[in-house]
GROMACS .gro file of C-alpha atoms in nm:
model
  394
    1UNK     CA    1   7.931   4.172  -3.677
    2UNK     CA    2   8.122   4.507  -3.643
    3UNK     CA    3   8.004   4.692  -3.410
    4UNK     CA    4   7.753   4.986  -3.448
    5UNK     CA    5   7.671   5.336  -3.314
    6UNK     CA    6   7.495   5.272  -3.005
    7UNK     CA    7   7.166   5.390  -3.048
    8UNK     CA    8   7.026   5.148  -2.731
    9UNK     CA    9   6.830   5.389  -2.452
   10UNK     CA   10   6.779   5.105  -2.211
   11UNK     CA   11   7.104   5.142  -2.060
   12UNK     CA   12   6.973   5.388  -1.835
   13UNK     CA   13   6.744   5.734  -1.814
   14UNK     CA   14   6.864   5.895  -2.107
   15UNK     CA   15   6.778   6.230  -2.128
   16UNK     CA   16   6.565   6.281  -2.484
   17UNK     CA   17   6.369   6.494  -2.685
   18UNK     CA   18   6.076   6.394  -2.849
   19UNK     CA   19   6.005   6.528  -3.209
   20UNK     CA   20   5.687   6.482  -3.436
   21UNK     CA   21   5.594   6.633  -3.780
   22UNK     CA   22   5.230   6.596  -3.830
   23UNK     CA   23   5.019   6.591  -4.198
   24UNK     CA   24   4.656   6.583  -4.209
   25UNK     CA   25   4.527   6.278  -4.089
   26UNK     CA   26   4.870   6.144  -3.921
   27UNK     CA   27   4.707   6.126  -3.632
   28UNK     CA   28   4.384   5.979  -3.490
   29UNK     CA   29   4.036   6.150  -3.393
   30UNK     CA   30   4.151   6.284  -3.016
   31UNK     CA   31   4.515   6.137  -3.007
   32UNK     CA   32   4.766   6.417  -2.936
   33UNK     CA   33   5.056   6.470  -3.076
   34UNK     CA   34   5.334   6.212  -2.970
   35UNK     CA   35   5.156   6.057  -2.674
   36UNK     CA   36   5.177   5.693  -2.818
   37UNK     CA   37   5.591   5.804  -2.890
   38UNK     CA   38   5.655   5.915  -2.493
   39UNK     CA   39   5.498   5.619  -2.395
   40UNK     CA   40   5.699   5.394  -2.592
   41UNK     CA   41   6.019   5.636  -2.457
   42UNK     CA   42   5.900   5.583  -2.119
   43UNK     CA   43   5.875   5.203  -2.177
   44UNK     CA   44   6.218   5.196  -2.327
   45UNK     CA   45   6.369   5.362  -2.004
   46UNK     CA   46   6.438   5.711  -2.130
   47UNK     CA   47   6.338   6.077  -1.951
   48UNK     CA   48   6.152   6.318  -2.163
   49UNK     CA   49   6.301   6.666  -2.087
   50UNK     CA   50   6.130   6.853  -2.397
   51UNK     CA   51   5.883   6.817  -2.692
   52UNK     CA   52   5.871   6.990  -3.001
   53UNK     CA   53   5.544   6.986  -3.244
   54UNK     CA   54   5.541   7.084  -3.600
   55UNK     CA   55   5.222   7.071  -3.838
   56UNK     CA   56   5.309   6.991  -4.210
   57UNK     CA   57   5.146   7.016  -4.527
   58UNK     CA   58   5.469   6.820  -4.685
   59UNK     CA   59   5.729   6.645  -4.521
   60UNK     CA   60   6.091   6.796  -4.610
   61UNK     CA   61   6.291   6.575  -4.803
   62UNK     CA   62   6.640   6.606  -4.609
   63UNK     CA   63   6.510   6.660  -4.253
   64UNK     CA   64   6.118   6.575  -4.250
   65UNK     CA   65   6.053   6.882  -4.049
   66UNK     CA   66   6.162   7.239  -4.140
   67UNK     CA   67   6.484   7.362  -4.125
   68UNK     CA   68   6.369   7.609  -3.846
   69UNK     CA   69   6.255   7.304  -3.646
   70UNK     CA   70   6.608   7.142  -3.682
   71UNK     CA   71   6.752   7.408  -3.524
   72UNK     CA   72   6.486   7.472  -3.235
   73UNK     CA   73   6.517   7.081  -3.175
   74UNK     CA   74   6.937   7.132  -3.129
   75UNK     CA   75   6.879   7.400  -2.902
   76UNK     CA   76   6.662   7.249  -2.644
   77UNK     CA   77   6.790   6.981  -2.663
   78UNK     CA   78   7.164   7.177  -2.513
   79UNK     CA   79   6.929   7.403  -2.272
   80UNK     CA   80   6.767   7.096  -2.162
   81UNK     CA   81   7.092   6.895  -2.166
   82UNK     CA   82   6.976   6.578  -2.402
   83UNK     CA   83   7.221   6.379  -2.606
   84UNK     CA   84   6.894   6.202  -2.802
   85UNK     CA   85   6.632   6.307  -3.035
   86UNK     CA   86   6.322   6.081  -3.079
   87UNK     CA   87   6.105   6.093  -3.410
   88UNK     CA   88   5.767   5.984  -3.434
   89UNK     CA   89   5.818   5.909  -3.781
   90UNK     CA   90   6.028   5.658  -3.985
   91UNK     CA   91   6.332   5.809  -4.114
   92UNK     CA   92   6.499   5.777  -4.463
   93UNK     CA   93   6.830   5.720  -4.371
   94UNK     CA   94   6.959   5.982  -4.555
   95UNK     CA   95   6.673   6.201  -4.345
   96UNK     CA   96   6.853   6.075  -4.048
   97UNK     CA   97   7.189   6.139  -4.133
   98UNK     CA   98   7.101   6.507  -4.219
   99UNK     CA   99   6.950   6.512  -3.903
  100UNK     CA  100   7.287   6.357  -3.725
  101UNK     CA  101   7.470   6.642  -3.873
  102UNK     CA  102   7.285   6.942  -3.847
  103UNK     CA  103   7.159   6.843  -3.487
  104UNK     CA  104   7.534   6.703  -3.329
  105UNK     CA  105   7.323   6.451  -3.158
  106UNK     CA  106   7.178   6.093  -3.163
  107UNK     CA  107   6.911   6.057  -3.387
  108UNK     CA  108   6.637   5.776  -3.370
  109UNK     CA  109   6.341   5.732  -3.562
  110UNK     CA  110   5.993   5.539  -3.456
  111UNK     CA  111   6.103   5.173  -3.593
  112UNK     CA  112   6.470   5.259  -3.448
  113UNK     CA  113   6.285   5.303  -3.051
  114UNK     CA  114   6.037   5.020  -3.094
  115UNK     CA  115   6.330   4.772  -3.222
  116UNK     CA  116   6.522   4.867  -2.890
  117UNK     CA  117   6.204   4.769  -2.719
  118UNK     CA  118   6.193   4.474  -2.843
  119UNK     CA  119   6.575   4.389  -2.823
  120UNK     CA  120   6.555   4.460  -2.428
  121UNK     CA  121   6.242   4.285  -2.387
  122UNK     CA  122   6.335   3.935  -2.557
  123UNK     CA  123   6.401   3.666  -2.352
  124UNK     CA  124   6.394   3.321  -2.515
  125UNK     CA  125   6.592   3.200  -2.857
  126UNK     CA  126   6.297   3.251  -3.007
  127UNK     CA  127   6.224   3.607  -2.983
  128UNK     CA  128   6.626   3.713  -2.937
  129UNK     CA  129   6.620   3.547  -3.314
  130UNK     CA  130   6.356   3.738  -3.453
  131UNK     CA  131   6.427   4.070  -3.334
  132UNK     CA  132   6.780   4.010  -3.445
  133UNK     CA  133   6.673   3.947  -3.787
  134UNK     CA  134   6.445   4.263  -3.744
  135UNK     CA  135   6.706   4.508  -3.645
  136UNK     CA  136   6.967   4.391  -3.944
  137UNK     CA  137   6.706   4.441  -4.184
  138UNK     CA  138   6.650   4.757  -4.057
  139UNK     CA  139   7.031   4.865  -4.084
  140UNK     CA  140   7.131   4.695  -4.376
  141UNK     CA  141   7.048   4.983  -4.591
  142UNK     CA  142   7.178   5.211  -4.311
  143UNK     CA  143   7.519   5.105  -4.259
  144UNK     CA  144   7.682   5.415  -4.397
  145UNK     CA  145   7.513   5.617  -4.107
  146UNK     CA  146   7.533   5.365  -3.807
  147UNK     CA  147   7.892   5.242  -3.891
  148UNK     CA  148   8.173   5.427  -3.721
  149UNK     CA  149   8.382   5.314  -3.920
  150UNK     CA  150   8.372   5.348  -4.269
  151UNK     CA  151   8.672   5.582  -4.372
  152UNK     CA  152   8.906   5.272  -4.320
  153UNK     CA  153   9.015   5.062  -4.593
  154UNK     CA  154   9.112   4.716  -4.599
  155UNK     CA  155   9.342   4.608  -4.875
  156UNK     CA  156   9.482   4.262  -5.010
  157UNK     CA  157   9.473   4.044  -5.346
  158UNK     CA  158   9.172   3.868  -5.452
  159UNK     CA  159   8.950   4.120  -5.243
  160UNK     CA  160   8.602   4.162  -5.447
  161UNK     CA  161   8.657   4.546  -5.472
  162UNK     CA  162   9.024   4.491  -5.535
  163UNK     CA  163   9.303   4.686  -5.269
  164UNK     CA  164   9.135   4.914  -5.118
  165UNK     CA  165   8.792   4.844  -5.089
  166UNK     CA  166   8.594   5.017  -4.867
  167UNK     CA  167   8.476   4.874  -4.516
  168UNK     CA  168   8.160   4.954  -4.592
  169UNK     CA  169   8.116   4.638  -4.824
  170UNK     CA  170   8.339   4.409  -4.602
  171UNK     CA  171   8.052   4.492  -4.301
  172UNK     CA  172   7.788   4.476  -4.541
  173UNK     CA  173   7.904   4.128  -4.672
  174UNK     CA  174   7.938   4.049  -4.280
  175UNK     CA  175   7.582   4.131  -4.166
  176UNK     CA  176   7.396   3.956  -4.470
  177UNK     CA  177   7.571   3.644  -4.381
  178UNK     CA  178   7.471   3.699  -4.003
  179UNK     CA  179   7.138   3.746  -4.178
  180UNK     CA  180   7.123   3.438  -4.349
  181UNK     CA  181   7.240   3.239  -4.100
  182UNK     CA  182   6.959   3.383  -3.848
  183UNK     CA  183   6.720   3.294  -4.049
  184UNK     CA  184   6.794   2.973  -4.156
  185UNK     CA  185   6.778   2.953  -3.786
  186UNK     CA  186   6.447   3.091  -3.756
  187UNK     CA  187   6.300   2.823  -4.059
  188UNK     CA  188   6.404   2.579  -3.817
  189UNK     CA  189   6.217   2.738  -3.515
  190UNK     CA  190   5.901   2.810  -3.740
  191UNK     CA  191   5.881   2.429  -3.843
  192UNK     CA  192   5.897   2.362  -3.490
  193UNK     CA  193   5.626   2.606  -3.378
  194UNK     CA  194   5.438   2.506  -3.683
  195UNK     CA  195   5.482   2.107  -3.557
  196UNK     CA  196   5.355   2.182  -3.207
  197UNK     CA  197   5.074   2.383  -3.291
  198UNK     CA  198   4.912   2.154  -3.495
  199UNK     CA  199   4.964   1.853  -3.266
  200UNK     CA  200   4.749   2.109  -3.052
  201UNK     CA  201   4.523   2.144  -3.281
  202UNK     CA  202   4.410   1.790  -3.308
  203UNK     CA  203   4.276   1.744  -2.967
  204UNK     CA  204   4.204   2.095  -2.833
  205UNK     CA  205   4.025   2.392  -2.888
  206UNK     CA  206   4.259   2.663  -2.952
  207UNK     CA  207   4.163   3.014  -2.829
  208UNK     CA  208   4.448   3.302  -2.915
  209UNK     CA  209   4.452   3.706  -2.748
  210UNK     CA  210   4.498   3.945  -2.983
  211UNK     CA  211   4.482   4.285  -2.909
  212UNK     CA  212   4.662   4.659  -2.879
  213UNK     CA  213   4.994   4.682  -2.713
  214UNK     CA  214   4.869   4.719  -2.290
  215UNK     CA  215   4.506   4.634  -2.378
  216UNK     CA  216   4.474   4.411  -2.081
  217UNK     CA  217   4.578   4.059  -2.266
  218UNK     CA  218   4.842   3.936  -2.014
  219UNK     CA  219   4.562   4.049  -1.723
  220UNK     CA  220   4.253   3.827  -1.889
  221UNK     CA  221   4.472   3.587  -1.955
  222UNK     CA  222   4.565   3.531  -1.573
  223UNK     CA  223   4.219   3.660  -1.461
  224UNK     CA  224   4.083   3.314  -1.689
  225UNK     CA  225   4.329   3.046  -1.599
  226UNK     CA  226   4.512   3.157  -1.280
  227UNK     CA  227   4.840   3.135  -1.476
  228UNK     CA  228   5.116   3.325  -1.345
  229UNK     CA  229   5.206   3.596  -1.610
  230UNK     CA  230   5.402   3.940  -1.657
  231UNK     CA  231   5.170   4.216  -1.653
  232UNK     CA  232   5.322   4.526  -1.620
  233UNK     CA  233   5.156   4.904  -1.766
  234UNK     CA  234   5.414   4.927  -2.019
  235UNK     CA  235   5.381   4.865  -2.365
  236UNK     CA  236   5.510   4.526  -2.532
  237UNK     CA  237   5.583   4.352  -2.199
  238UNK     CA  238   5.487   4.022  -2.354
  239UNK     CA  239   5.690   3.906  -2.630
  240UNK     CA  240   5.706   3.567  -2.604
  241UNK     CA  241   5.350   3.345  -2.669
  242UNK     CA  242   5.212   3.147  -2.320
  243UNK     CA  243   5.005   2.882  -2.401
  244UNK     CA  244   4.739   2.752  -2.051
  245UNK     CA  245   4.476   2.533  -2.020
  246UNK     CA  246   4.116   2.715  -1.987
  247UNK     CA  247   3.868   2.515  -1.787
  248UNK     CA  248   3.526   2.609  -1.924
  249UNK     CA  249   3.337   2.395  -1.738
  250UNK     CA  250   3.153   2.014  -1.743
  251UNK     CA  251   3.530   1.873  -1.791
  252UNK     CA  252   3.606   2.122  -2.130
  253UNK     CA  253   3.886   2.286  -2.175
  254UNK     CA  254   4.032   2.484  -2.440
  255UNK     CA  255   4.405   2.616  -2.476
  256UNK     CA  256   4.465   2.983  -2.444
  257UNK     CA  257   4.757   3.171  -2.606
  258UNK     CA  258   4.902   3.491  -2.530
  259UNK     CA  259   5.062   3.673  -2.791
  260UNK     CA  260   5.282   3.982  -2.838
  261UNK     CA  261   5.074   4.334  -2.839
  262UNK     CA  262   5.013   4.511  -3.164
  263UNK     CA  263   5.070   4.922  -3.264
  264UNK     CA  264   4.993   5.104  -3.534
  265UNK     CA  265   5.276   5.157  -3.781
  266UNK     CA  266   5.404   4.839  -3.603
  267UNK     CA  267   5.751   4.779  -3.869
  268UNK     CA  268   5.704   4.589  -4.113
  269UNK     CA  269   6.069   4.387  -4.034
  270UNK     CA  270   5.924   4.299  -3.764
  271UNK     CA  271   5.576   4.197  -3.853
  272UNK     CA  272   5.781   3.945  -4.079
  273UNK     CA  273   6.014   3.817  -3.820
  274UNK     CA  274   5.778   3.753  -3.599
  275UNK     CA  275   5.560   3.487  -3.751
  276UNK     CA  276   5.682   3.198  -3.530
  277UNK     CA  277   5.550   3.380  -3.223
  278UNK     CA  278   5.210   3.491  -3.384
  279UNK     CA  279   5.182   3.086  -3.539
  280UNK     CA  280   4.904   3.048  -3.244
  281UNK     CA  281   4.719   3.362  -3.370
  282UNK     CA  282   4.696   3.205  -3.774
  283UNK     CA  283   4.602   2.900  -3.692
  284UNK     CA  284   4.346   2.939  -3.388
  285UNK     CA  285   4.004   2.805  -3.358
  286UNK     CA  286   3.908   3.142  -3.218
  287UNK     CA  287   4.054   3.492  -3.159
  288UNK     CA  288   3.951   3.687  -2.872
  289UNK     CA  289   4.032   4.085  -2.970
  290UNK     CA  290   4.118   4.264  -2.681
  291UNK     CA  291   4.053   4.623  -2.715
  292UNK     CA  292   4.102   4.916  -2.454
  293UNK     CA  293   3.698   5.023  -2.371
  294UNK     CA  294   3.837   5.289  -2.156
  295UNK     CA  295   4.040   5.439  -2.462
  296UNK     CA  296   3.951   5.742  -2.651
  297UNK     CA  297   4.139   5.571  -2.915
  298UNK     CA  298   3.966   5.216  -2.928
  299UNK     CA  299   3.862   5.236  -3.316
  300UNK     CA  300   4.235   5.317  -3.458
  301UNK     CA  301   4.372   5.037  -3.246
  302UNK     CA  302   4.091   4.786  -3.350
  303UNK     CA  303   4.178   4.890  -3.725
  304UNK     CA  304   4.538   4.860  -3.641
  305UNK     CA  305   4.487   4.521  -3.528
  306UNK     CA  306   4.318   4.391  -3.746
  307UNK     CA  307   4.596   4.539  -4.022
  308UNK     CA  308   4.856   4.347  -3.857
  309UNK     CA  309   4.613   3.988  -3.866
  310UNK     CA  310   4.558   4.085  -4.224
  311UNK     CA  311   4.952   4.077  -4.268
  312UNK     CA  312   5.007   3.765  -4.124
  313UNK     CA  313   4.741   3.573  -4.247
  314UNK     CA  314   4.497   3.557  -3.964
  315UNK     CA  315   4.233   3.815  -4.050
  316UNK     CA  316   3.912   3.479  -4.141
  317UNK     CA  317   3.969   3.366  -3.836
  318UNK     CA  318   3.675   3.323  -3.607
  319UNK     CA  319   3.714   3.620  -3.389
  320UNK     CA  320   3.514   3.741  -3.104
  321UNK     CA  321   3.536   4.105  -2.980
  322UNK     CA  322   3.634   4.183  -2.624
  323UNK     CA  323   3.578   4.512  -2.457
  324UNK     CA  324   3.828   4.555  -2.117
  325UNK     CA  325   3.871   4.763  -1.859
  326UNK     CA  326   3.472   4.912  -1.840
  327UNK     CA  327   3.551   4.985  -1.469
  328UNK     CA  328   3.753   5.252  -1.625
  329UNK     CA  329   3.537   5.402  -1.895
  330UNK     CA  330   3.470   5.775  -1.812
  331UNK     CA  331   3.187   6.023  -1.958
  332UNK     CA  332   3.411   6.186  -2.198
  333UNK     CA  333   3.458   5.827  -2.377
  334UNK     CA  334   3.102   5.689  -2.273
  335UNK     CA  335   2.896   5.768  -2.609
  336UNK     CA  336   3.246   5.648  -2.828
  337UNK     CA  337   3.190   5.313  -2.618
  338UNK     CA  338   2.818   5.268  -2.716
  339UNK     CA  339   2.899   5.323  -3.016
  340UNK     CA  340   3.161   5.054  -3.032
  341UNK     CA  341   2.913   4.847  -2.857
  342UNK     CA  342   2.692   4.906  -3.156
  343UNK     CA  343   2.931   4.782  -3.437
  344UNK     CA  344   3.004   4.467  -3.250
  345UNK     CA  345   2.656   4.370  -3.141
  346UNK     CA  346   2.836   4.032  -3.062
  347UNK     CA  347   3.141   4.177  -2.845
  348UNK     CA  348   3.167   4.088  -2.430
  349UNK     CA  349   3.219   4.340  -2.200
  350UNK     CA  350   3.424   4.281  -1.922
  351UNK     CA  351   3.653   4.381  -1.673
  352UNK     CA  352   3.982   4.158  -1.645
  353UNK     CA  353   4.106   4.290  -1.364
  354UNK     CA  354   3.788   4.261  -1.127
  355UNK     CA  355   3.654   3.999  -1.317
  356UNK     CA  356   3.332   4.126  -1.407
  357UNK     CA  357   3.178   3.951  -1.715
  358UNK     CA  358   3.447   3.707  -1.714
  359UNK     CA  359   3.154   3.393  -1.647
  360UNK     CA  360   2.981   3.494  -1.937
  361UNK     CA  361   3.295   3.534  -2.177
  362UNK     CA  362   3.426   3.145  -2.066
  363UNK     CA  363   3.029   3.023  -2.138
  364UNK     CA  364   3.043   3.213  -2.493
  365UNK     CA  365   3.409   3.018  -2.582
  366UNK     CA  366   3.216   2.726  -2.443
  367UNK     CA  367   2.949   2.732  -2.675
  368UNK     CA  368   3.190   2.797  -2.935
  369UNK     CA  369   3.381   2.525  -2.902
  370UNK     CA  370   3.088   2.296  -2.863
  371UNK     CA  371   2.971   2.402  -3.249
  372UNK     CA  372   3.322   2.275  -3.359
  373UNK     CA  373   3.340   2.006  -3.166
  374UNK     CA  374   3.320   1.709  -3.476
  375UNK     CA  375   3.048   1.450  -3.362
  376UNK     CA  376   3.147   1.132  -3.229
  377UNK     CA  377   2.975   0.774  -3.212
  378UNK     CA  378   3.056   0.535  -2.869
  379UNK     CA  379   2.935   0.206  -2.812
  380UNK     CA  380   3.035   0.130  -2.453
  381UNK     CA  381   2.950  -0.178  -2.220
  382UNK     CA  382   2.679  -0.145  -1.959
  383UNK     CA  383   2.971  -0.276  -1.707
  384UNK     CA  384   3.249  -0.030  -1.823
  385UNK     CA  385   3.157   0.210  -1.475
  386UNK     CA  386   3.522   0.374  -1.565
  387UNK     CA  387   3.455   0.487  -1.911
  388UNK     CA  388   3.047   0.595  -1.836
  389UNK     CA  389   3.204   0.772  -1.562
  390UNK     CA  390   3.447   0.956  -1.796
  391UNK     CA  391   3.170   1.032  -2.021
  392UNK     CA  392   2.928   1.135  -1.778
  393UNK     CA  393   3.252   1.404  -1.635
  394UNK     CA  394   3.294   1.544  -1.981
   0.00000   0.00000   0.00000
């Protein structure tokens, strides 16, 4: 694959400056303007050195923000000495390359940040293959802006575009082969997944987290099993799915699955690409939907989440709500929480992290599991001690 513009910030504390153009209803009741953007610059490594805000009754059709924006964004960006602008929006690319050449600087859009996230965060075959089928299908249709090189021309008899043609097509012809051959890749790794999950499936009680991006997933998940997981205050720190045992008590267990954290206007590329990782979420017995109670924003990022189990097939599963982090609810988002509370007359409250109301979430998963359990006849000797004994355990 030729090689690209770098656009990576995980390299090191880039200096960046974050942009956002706002409509009516872009963002949600109490959220200010680009805190879920520095957080996800933060994750990915970079320092903030400036912000610039602009409401918008349309979005601009060569820049997204207004002209007079552009050139405030340049400037600060020189006073405050950043080489990187950060949008809270998805780009067109021809938005973005506009915005390459009226700015002089690097140029990234919402997807663009998140993808890098991703990229640095992926550690087995598995995710390193989905994210690199995510971030080609992202470029694809930008490879006139993120190739260097496109002025050259390669010439030769028999070439498709005949002596001459353009580099552009001999790198596009390049990456959709790298494409194809990723995901033939993937198929494989999907069939795989799909295999093992099933086998699963036929003996245990599967139980999946689901939840917003640093809802607390990785911590209940260690808080309930004692497995020894990542957690980290950072958004998407888990991207790879952990699969434990869950003793529930009287000799049941159930399997519990990790998954990777959701966002809102999480891209669609890699929604798609990541179906092998979320196989655990579409095919569980029971969800457990982790949401932030301690989060002004809880009821966008419960809709978001559920939009992304829509998208991949999951949203009739069996789910059971699961309010977090209560130690950390304050009075401003008290009555929000009640009424939360209210909707999901069914939901658990708990704290993962000093595991209060943790007993009483294992014995609802236990009862649960006991009204799917299918029904089973035994006829065992009065002399079999081993089996009785087996039966009386479980």
């Amino acid at each position: 694959i030729p090689k690209t513009r770098e656009v990576k910030l995980t390299a090191g504390r880039e200096k960046v400056v974050l942009v956002g153009g706002y409509r009516s209803g872009d963002l949600l009741p109490g959220e200010q303007p680009l805190e879920e953007l520095q957080m996800l610059a933060e994750t990915a490594g970079a320092d903030i050195v400036g912000k610039v805000v602009q409401n918008l009754k349309d979005i601009h059709p060569s820049t997204y923000i207004g002209k007079g924006k552009v050139e405030e964004v340049k400037q600060l960006a020189l006073e405050r000495g950043a080489r990187c602008v950060l949008f809270d929006h998805d780009l067109m690319p021809g938005q973005a390359k506009n915005l390459d050449q009226a700015t002089e600087l690097k140029v990234m859009d919402r997807t663009e940040l998140i993808l890098d996230i991703f990229a640095s965060h992926a550690r087995t075959r598995t995710a390193i293959v989905q994210v690199q089928i995510a971030m080609l299908e992202y470029r694809l249709p930008r490879l006139r802006r993120l190739w260097t090189h496109l002025e050259r021309q390669t010439g030769g008899i028999g070439l498709r575009g005949g002596p001459g043609e353009r580099q552009l097509e001999v790198d596009r012809r390049k990456i959709e082969k790298h494409l194809y051959d990723l995901r033939q890749e993937l198929k494989l790794i999907e069939a795989r997944k799909e295999r093992i999950v099933r086998s699963r499936a036929k003996d245990h009680y599967l139980v999946s987290l689901v939840g917003y991006t640093n809802a607390g997933k990785s911590t209940l998940m260690k808080a309930l099993t004692g497995e020894d997981v990542l957690i980290e205050n950072k958004l998407f720190a888990t991207l790879d799915t952990k699969t434990s045992k869950l003793h529930l008590g009287g000799g049941i267990h159930a399997l519990l699955s990790d998954t990777v954290g959701f966002i809102r206007r999480l891209p669609h590329h890699l929604v798609a690409s990541f179906h092998a990782t979320l196989e655990e979420a579409r095919t569980a017995d029971l969800l457990l939907h982790v949401a932030d109670a301690s989060s002004a924003l809880s009821r966008g990022q419960i809709d978001a989440v559920n939009g992304v189990l829509k998208e991949i097939g999951a949203q009739d599963r069996e789910t059971l709500m699961v309010f977090n982090k209560v130690d950390a609810v304050s009075t401003s988002v008290e009555v929000d929480f009640h009424m939360l509370r209210q909707d999901y007359p069914e939901s658990i409250s708990i704290s993962a992290k000093y595991g209060e109301g943790l007993e009483r979430l294992k014995r609802e998963i236990l009862n649960r599991a006991r009204e799917n359990a299918r029904p089973l006849t035994l006829a065992v000797h009065a002399g079999d001690g081993k089996t009785l004994s087996f039966l009386a355990t479980h």
